[in-house]
Phi, psi and omega in degrees: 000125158326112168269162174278157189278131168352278187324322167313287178302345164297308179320284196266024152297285174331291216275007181259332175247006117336299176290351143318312176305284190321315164292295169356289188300330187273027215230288206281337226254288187100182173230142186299333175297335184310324201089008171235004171113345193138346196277139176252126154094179209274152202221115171255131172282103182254125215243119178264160175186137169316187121257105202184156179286337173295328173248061198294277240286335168331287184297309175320308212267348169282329194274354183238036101106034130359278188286293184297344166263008148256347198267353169052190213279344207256015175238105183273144157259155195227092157316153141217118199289141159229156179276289165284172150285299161324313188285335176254346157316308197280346180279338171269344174296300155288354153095023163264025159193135209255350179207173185199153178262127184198141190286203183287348209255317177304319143354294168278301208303323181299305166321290176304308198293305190258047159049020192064041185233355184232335175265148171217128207244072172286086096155145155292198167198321139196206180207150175105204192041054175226154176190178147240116195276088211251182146294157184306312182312356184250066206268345186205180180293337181281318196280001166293336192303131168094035179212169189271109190218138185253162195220176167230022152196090210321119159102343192275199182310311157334280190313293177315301180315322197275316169359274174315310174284352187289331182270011154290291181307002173089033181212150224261144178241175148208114159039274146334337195052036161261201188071204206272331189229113189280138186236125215240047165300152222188152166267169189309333184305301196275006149317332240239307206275342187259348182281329195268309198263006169086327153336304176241158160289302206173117177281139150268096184218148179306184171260178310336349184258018162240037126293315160293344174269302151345274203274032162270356181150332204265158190234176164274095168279302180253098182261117168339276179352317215272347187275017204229142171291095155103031155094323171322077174224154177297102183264308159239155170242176171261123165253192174201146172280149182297353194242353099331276199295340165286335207266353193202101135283318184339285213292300176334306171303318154299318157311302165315290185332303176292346176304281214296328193296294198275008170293285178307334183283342199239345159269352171295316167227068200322325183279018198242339176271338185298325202243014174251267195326332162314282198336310209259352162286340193259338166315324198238024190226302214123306183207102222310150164294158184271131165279355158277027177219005173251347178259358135315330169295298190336297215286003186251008169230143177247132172269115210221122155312328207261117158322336203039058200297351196276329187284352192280317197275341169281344147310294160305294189305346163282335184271313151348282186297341157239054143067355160342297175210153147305120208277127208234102162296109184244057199283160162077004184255355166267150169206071175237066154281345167300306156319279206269023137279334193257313183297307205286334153283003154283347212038040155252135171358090191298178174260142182278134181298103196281000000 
């Protein structure tokens, strides 16, 4: 067989990765006509979120179709309901879900597990709406001794806050569910039914369910809000995988854009997301919330862009401080320029970049 001279072969060495480069770019560039912003060919988003009044912009914006009309055509959302936080954690981890509504502490647990390499925190969504709930018989923190009080999970957000105020009040917890005030985890579900049968004293728990403990009987000794500067804490954010947000800005940007889009539909028009979050819990539960008990909730919660990241990191140092975790460097886990691109074409306020 004939070889060819070097030069030849250099020659068409050159004009063969060139045209390469040229697709390439023209690959990445895309066409702005897509609906995604810049992503070339279809692009599916798979978006986690609770179905609960803490994650209201969540439920809005898949259920009034919020999200699939900013993320536009050439992007399927694909939702998917979690229960838990861990569990939707562990879905991002494998990579079966690119972005999720999550409270604060599974957050730093992301953060932290993958060394500040797999999570990213683009907008809140909101805050408030915790309390702690007793029997009628209680009137102050000494009267917790000896008694039972439930969270829904050990180490989660909930679980840490009552920790923390009990050694504040000079009173002692353990793991174990020993020390002066025995700590009971449980899900929210089964609160409800052990709180009724005397079985716990009283739960630290989101809403809907210390609405439901009222109106099971129960009073609010401690509303979360009053321990926060300015009422102000983080109950869920938007995260994103960091493997998601390199391969599609586009779209992550678009999300926000649908964040922020279904945040104003549900403080503008509470009563129509108040009976679209019933609808869409009963679509994906079997049986829808009583909406008198999600407008009983409401007023104890803010639907908020702003993460409140001062509140997150005040967080962690509470689960420190009652042996919880381990001290989280969390330089790098916000990137929310995306968030204050979407306030500033709206003309709202940016969020200060923490």
């Amino acid at each position: 067989m004939r070889r060819l001279p070097l030069r030849r072969l250099v020659t068409l060495a050159t004009l063969a990765a060139l045209g390469a480069a040229t697709l390439g770019s023209t690959a990445a560039c895309g066409d702005d006509s897509d609906g995604a912003g810049g992503s070339s060919g279809p692009v599916t988003l798979r978006l986690g979120y609770f179905p609960n009044i803490t994650h209201a912009p969540a439920v809005v914006g898949v259920e009034k179709g919020i999200f699939a009309e900013k993320l536009g055509t050439n992007v399927k959302l694909d939702p998917k309901t979690f229960n838990a936080g861990p569990a939707a954690i562990e879905a991002v981890f494998s990579g079966a879900l690119d972005a999720t509504y999550i409270g604060p502490n599974p957050t730093v647990n992301a953060f932290s597990k993958s060394k500040g390499e797999a999570v990213r925190v683009i907008s809140g969504a909101a805050s408030g709406g915790v309390a702690l709930v007793v029997k009628p018989g209680i009137t102050g923190a000494q009267d917790l001794k000896g008694k039972k009080i439930a969270t829904p999970q050990l180490g989660n957000t909930q679980d840490v806050a009552i920790r923390y105020w009990l050694k504040q009040q000079g009173l002692t917890t353990t793991k174990e569910g020993g020390g002066d005030v025995k700590i009971v985890p449980q899900e929210n579900a089964q609160t409800i039914e052990t709180f009724n049968s005397g079985a716990i004293d009283g739960a630290w728990v989101p809403e809907p369910f210390v609405s439901r403990l009222i109106n099971a009987g129960g009073k609010v000794l401690v509303d979360e809000r009053d321990l926060w500067p300015d009422k102000k804490f983080v109950i869920t954010n938007l995260l994103v995988s960091t493997k998601f947000l390199k391969a599609h800005p586009d779209v992550v940007q678009r999300l926000v854009d649908g964040q922020v889009a279904a945040n104003e539909f549900v403080n503008t028009k509470p009563e129509e997301a108040q009976q679209a979050i019933s609808d869409a819990i009963g679509k994906i539960t079997g049986k829808p919330l009583d909406l008198k008990l999600i407008k009983q909730a409401w007023p104890t919660l803010e639907f908020t862009n702003d993460p409140i990241s001062s509140s997150l990191k005040a967080g962690l140092d509470h689960a420190v401080d009652v042996d919880l975790t381990e001290p989280v460097d969390l330089k790098g886990l916000y990137d929310l320029k995306y968030l204050n691109n979407a306030l500033k074409a709206q003309g709202k306020s940016e969020v200060v970049q923490p």
